[in-house]
Amino acid sequence: MATERILIVDDEDTLCEVLKLNLENEGYDVDIAFSAEQALGYNLKEYSLILLDIMMGEISGIKMAKMLKADVATADIPIIFCTARDTEDDMIMGLNIGADDYIIKPYTIRNVIARVKSVLRRTANHKNNNTPIEKPNRLLVDGLCLDLEFKRCTVDGEEVKLARKEFELLAYLIQHRGKICSREQILSRVWSNEVVVLDRTIDVNITRLRSKIGAYGSYIVTRSGFGYGFRD
C-alpha cells in the first residue's frame, strides 16, 4: 500500500517542522508549503490530505480551500484547517466551505495526529464503500438534478454552486426522500461522528441549501425534535 502523502500549508516555520517530524514518525510522507501561493505550485492531486492554516499572505487558507473545492481534480482532497481563528462563526464557515475538520491553535501534536488519522480513515472508508450517494450517477427531482459523478447541481438547467457538505447533505436527503432523517443519521453519513460538529452546522447548511436551490428549497422539510427530510 502506498504511503499517504500530507501537505502542510502554514507560514510558521517551526510549527511546520514539528508537525512534519511527528507525522513522518507515524509513517506519512509529508511536504511543507509556507504560503498558499507556494502550495498551489505543487501537484496537489498527489496528496491524501492537506493541513491548512487560514491566516497567511495574499491568498488566505479560506481562499485556497475554495479554489481546491472548485476544481474537479482537487475537490475531493480532505482539508483540515489548523488556525488561531477560534470563533464559532469561523468554524462554521470553514466546515461549510467543505473542510473535513477544524483544529484551533494552540493544539497538541497528539490531537492533530488523531484528527489526521480519523479523516484519512473516513476518506478511505468512503472510497471503498459502495454507498447510495455514489449510485446512481444522477438524482433527479422535477427540475432539480444532482450529478453524483461530477458533483454538479443544476436547478431548471442552471448550475448552482454548492459546497461539498451542502452537496452531500442534499444528496443524502433526496436519496431518503419521503422520510425524516434524524440529526444523528445525517451526522453519521455527511459528517463523521468522530469529528466535533456543532449543532448549528446542519441548520446552517439546510438554510443555505434552501436559499440556493430556489423553489425546490420548499421540498426540504423540518420536523422539530425529529430532523429533516425531502418530501416525496
CSV table of C-alpha atoms in Angstrom, one decimal:
chain,number,residue,atom,x,y,z
A,1,MET,CA,0.0,0.0,0.0
A,2,ALA,CA,1.4,3.4,-1.0
A,3,THR,CA,2.3,5.8,1.8
A,4,GLU,CA,-0.3,8.5,2.3
A,5,ARG,CA,1.0,12.0,1.4
A,6,ILE,CA,0.2,15.0,3.5
A,7,LEU,CA,0.8,18.7,2.7
A,8,ILE,CA,1.2,21.2,5.5
A,9,VAL,CA,0.4,24.8,4.4
A,10,ASP,CA,1.4,27.3,7.1
A,11,ASP,CA,3.7,30.3,7.4
A,12,GLU,CA,5.0,29.3,10.9
A,13,ASP,CA,8.3,27.6,10.1
A,14,THR,CA,8.9,25.9,13.5
A,15,LEU,CA,5.3,24.6,13.7
A,16,CYS,CA,5.6,23.1,10.2
A,17,GLU,CA,8.9,21.4,11.0
A,18,VAL,CA,7.5,19.9,14.3
A,19,LEU,CA,4.3,18.7,12.5
A,20,LYS,CA,6.3,17.2,9.7
A,21,LEU,CA,8.7,15.3,12.0
A,22,ASN,CA,5.8,13.9,14.1
A,23,LEU,CA,3.7,12.9,11.1
A,24,GLU,CA,6.6,11.3,9.4
A,25,ASN,CA,7.2,9.3,12.6
A,26,GLU,CA,3.7,8.0,12.1
A,27,GLY,CA,4.6,6.7,8.6
A,28,TYR,CA,3.3,9.5,6.4
A,29,ASP,CA,5.1,11.2,3.6
A,30,VAL,CA,5.0,14.9,4.4
A,31,ASP,CA,5.7,18.1,2.4
A,32,ILE,CA,5.6,21.7,3.6
A,33,ALA,CA,4.5,24.9,1.8
A,34,PHE,CA,4.9,28.2,3.7
A,35,SER,CA,2.2,30.0,1.7
A,36,ALA,CA,-0.8,29.2,-0.3
A,37,GLU,CA,1.0,30.6,-3.3
A,38,GLN,CA,3.8,28.1,-2.9
A,39,ALA,CA,1.3,25.2,-2.3
A,40,LEU,CA,-0.6,26.0,-5.4
A,41,GLY,CA,2.6,25.4,-7.4
A,42,TYR,CA,2.7,21.8,-6.2
A,43,ASN,CA,0.9,18.9,-7.9
A,44,LEU,CA,-1.9,18.9,-5.3
A,45,LYS,CA,-3.6,15.8,-6.8
A,46,GLU,CA,-0.9,13.7,-5.3
A,47,TYR,CA,-1.8,14.5,-1.7
A,48,SER,CA,-4.1,12.4,0.5
A,49,LEU,CA,-4.7,15.3,3.0
A,50,ILE,CA,-3.9,19.0,3.4
A,51,LEU,CA,-3.4,20.7,6.7
A,52,LEU,CA,-4.2,24.3,6.0
A,53,ASP,CA,-3.7,27.5,8.1
A,54,ILE,CA,-6.2,30.3,7.5
A,55,MET,CA,-4.3,33.5,8.2
A,56,MET,CA,-1.5,33.6,5.7
A,57,GLY,CA,-0.4,36.0,3.0
A,58,GLU,CA,-2.2,37.4,0.0
A,59,ILE,CA,-4.1,34.1,-0.6
A,60,SER,CA,-5.7,33.0,2.7
A,61,GLY,CA,-6.4,29.5,3.7
A,62,ILE,CA,-10.1,30.1,3.1
A,63,LYS,CA,-9.4,31.4,-0.4
A,64,MET,CA,-7.2,28.4,-1.2
A,65,ALA,CA,-9.7,25.9,0.1
A,66,LYS,CA,-12.4,27.5,-2.1
A,67,MET,CA,-10.0,27.2,-5.1
A,68,LEU,CA,-9.4,23.5,-4.3
A,69,LYS,CA,-13.1,22.7,-3.9
A,70,ALA,CA,-14.0,24.5,-7.2
A,71,ASP,CA,-11.5,22.3,-9.2
A,72,VAL,CA,-12.7,18.8,-10.0
A,73,ALA,CA,-9.2,17.5,-9.8
A,74,THR,CA,-8.7,18.6,-6.2
A,75,ALA,CA,-12.3,18.8,-4.9
A,76,ASP,CA,-12.1,15.5,-3.0
A,77,ILE,CA,-8.8,16.1,-1.2
A,78,PRO,CA,-9.6,16.2,2.5
A,79,ILE,CA,-8.8,19.5,4.2
A,80,ILE,CA,-8.1,20.1,7.9
A,81,PHE,CA,-8.0,23.8,9.0
A,82,CYS,CA,-5.4,24.5,11.7
A,83,THR,CA,-5.9,28.0,12.8
A,84,ALA,CA,-5.9,30.5,15.6
A,85,ARG,CA,-9.3,31.8,14.5
A,86,ASP,CA,-11.5,30.3,17.2
A,87,THR,CA,-14.9,31.8,17.0
A,88,GLU,CA,-18.0,29.7,16.3
A,89,ASP,CA,-18.7,31.6,13.0
A,90,ASP,CA,-15.1,30.9,11.8
A,91,MET,CA,-15.5,27.2,12.5
A,92,ILE,CA,-18.9,27.1,10.7
A,93,MET,CA,-17.5,29.0,7.7
A,94,GLY,CA,-14.6,26.5,7.5
A,95,LEU,CA,-16.9,23.5,7.6
A,96,ASN,CA,-19.3,25.0,5.1
A,97,ILE,CA,-16.5,25.5,2.6
A,98,GLY,CA,-16.0,21.8,2.7
A,99,ALA,CA,-13.3,21.3,5.3
A,100,ASP,CA,-13.3,17.9,7.0
A,101,ASP,CA,-12.1,19.1,10.3
A,102,TYR,CA,-11.2,22.3,12.1
A,103,ILE,CA,-8.4,22.4,14.8
A,104,ILE,CA,-7.9,25.5,16.9
A,105,LYS,CA,-4.4,26.7,17.8
A,106,PRO,CA,-2.6,26.2,20.1
A,107,TYR,CA,-3.1,22.5,19.8
A,108,THR,CA,-1.2,19.4,20.8
A,109,ILE,CA,0.6,17.2,18.3
A,110,ARG,CA,-1.2,14.2,19.7
A,111,ASN,CA,-4.6,15.9,18.8
A,112,VAL,CA,-3.5,16.7,15.3
A,113,ILE,CA,-2.3,13.2,14.6
A,114,ALA,CA,-5.6,11.7,15.9
A,115,ARG,CA,-7.6,14.0,13.7
A,116,VAL,CA,-5.4,13.3,10.7
A,117,LYS,CA,-5.9,9.5,11.2
A,118,SER,CA,-9.6,10.0,11.6
A,119,VAL,CA,-10.1,11.9,8.4
A,120,LEU,CA,-7.8,9.6,6.4
A,121,ARG,CA,-9.6,6.6,7.8
A,122,ARG,CA,-13.0,8.1,6.9
A,123,THR,CA,-11.9,9.0,3.4
A,124,ALA,CA,-10.6,5.5,2.8
A,125,ASN,CA,-13.9,4.0,4.0
A,126,HIS,CA,-15.8,6.3,1.8
A,127,LYS,CA,-13.8,5.3,-1.3
A,128,ASN,CA,-14.2,1.6,-0.5
A,129,ASN,CA,-17.8,1.6,0.4
A,130,ASN,CA,-20.4,1.5,-2.3
A,131,THR,CA,-22.9,3.7,-0.5
A,132,PRO,CA,-26.0,5.1,-2.1
A,133,ILE,CA,-24.5,8.6,-2.5
A,134,GLU,CA,-22.3,7.2,-5.3
A,135,LYS,CA,-25.1,5.3,-7.2
A,136,PRO,CA,-27.0,6.0,-9.3
A,137,ASN,CA,-25.0,8.7,-11.1
A,138,ARG,CA,-27.8,11.2,-11.1
A,139,LEU,CA,-30.6,12.2,-8.7
A,140,LEU,CA,-33.5,14.0,-10.4
A,141,VAL,CA,-36.5,15.6,-8.7
A,142,ASP,CA,-38.5,17.6,-11.1
A,143,GLY,CA,-36.1,20.4,-12.3
A,144,LEU,CA,-33.6,19.7,-9.6
A,145,CYS,CA,-30.7,17.5,-10.7
A,146,LEU,CA,-27.6,16.3,-8.8
A,147,ASP,CA,-24.9,14.7,-10.9
A,148,LEU,CA,-23.0,12.5,-8.4
A,149,GLU,CA,-20.2,11.7,-10.8
A,150,PHE,CA,-19.2,15.3,-11.5
A,151,LYS,CA,-20.5,16.7,-8.2
A,152,ARG,CA,-22.7,19.2,-10.0
A,153,CYS,CA,-26.1,20.6,-9.1
A,154,THR,CA,-28.5,22.2,-11.6
A,155,VAL,CA,-31.8,23.9,-10.9
A,156,ASP,CA,-34.1,24.1,-14.0
A,157,GLY,CA,-31.0,23.7,-16.2
A,158,GLU,CA,-28.9,26.3,-14.5
A,159,GLU,CA,-25.8,25.2,-12.5
A,160,VAL,CA,-25.9,26.1,-8.8
A,161,LYS,CA,-22.6,26.2,-6.8
A,162,LEU,CA,-22.8,24.0,-3.7
A,163,ALA,CA,-20.1,23.5,-1.1
A,164,ARG,CA,-19.1,19.9,-0.6
A,165,LYS,CA,-21.1,19.3,2.6
A,166,GLU,CA,-24.1,21.1,1.1
A,167,PHE,CA,-24.0,18.8,-1.9
A,168,GLU,CA,-23.6,15.6,0.2
A,169,LEU,CA,-26.4,16.7,2.5
A,170,LEU,CA,-28.8,17.4,-0.3
A,171,ALA,CA,-27.9,14.1,-2.0
A,172,TYR,CA,-28.5,12.2,1.3
A,173,LEU,CA,-31.9,13.8,1.8
A,174,ILE,CA,-33.0,13.2,-1.8
A,175,GLN,CA,-31.9,9.5,-1.6
A,176,HIS,CA,-34.0,9.2,1.6
A,177,ARG,CA,-36.9,11.3,0.4
A,178,GLY,CA,-40.3,10.6,1.9
A,179,LYS,CA,-38.8,10.0,5.3
A,180,ILE,CA,-37.5,12.2,8.2
A,181,CYS,CA,-33.8,11.7,8.9
A,182,SER,CA,-32.6,12.4,12.4
A,183,ARG,CA,-29.7,14.7,13.2
A,184,GLU,CA,-27.7,11.6,14.3
A,185,GLN,CA,-28.3,9.9,10.9
A,186,ILE,CA,-27.3,13.0,9.0
A,187,LEU,CA,-24.1,13.5,11.0
A,188,SER,CA,-23.1,9.9,10.7
A,189,ARG,CA,-23.5,10.0,6.9
A,190,VAL,CA,-22.5,13.5,5.9
A,191,TRP,CA,-20.2,14.3,8.8
A,192,SER,CA,-18.2,11.7,10.8
A,193,ASN,CA,-19.3,11.2,14.4
A,194,GLU,CA,-15.6,11.1,15.2
A,195,VAL,CA,-15.3,14.8,14.4
A,196,VAL,CA,-16.7,17.5,16.6
A,197,VAL,CA,-19.6,19.1,14.7
A,198,LEU,CA,-21.6,22.0,16.2
A,199,ASP,CA,-25.4,21.5,16.4
A,200,ARG,CA,-25.8,24.6,14.3
A,201,THR,CA,-23.8,23.2,11.4
A,202,ILE,CA,-26.7,21.1,10.0
A,203,ASP,CA,-29.1,24.0,10.4
A,204,VAL,CA,-26.7,26.4,8.6
A,205,ASN,CA,-26.3,24.0,5.7
A,206,ILE,CA,-30.1,23.5,5.4
A,207,THR,CA,-30.7,27.2,5.4
A,208,ARG,CA,-28.0,27.7,2.7
A,209,LEU,CA,-29.5,24.8,0.6
A,210,ARG,CA,-33.0,26.2,0.7
A,211,SER,CA,-31.7,29.5,-0.5
A,212,LYS,CA,-29.5,28.1,-3.3
A,213,ILE,CA,-32.0,25.7,-4.9
A,214,GLY,CA,-34.7,28.3,-5.2
A,215,ALA,CA,-38.3,27.0,-5.4
A,216,TYR,CA,-37.1,23.5,-4.6
A,217,GLY,CA,-36.0,24.7,-1.2
A,218,SER,CA,-39.6,24.1,0.0
A,219,TYR,CA,-39.0,20.4,-0.7
A,220,ILE,CA,-36.7,20.3,2.3
A,221,VAL,CA,-38.9,19.8,5.4
A,222,THR,CA,-38.2,20.3,9.1
A,223,ARG,CA,-39.8,18.3,11.8
A,224,SER,CA,-38.9,19.9,15.1
A,225,GLY,CA,-37.4,17.5,17.5
A,226,PHE,CA,-37.0,14.8,14.8
A,227,GLY,CA,-34.9,16.0,12.0
A,228,TYR,CA,-35.0,16.9,8.3
A,229,GLY,CA,-36.4,15.3,5.2
A,230,PHE,CA,-37.0,15.7,1.5
A,231,ARG,CA,-40.7,15.4,0.5
A,232,ASP,CA,-41.7,12.7,-1.9
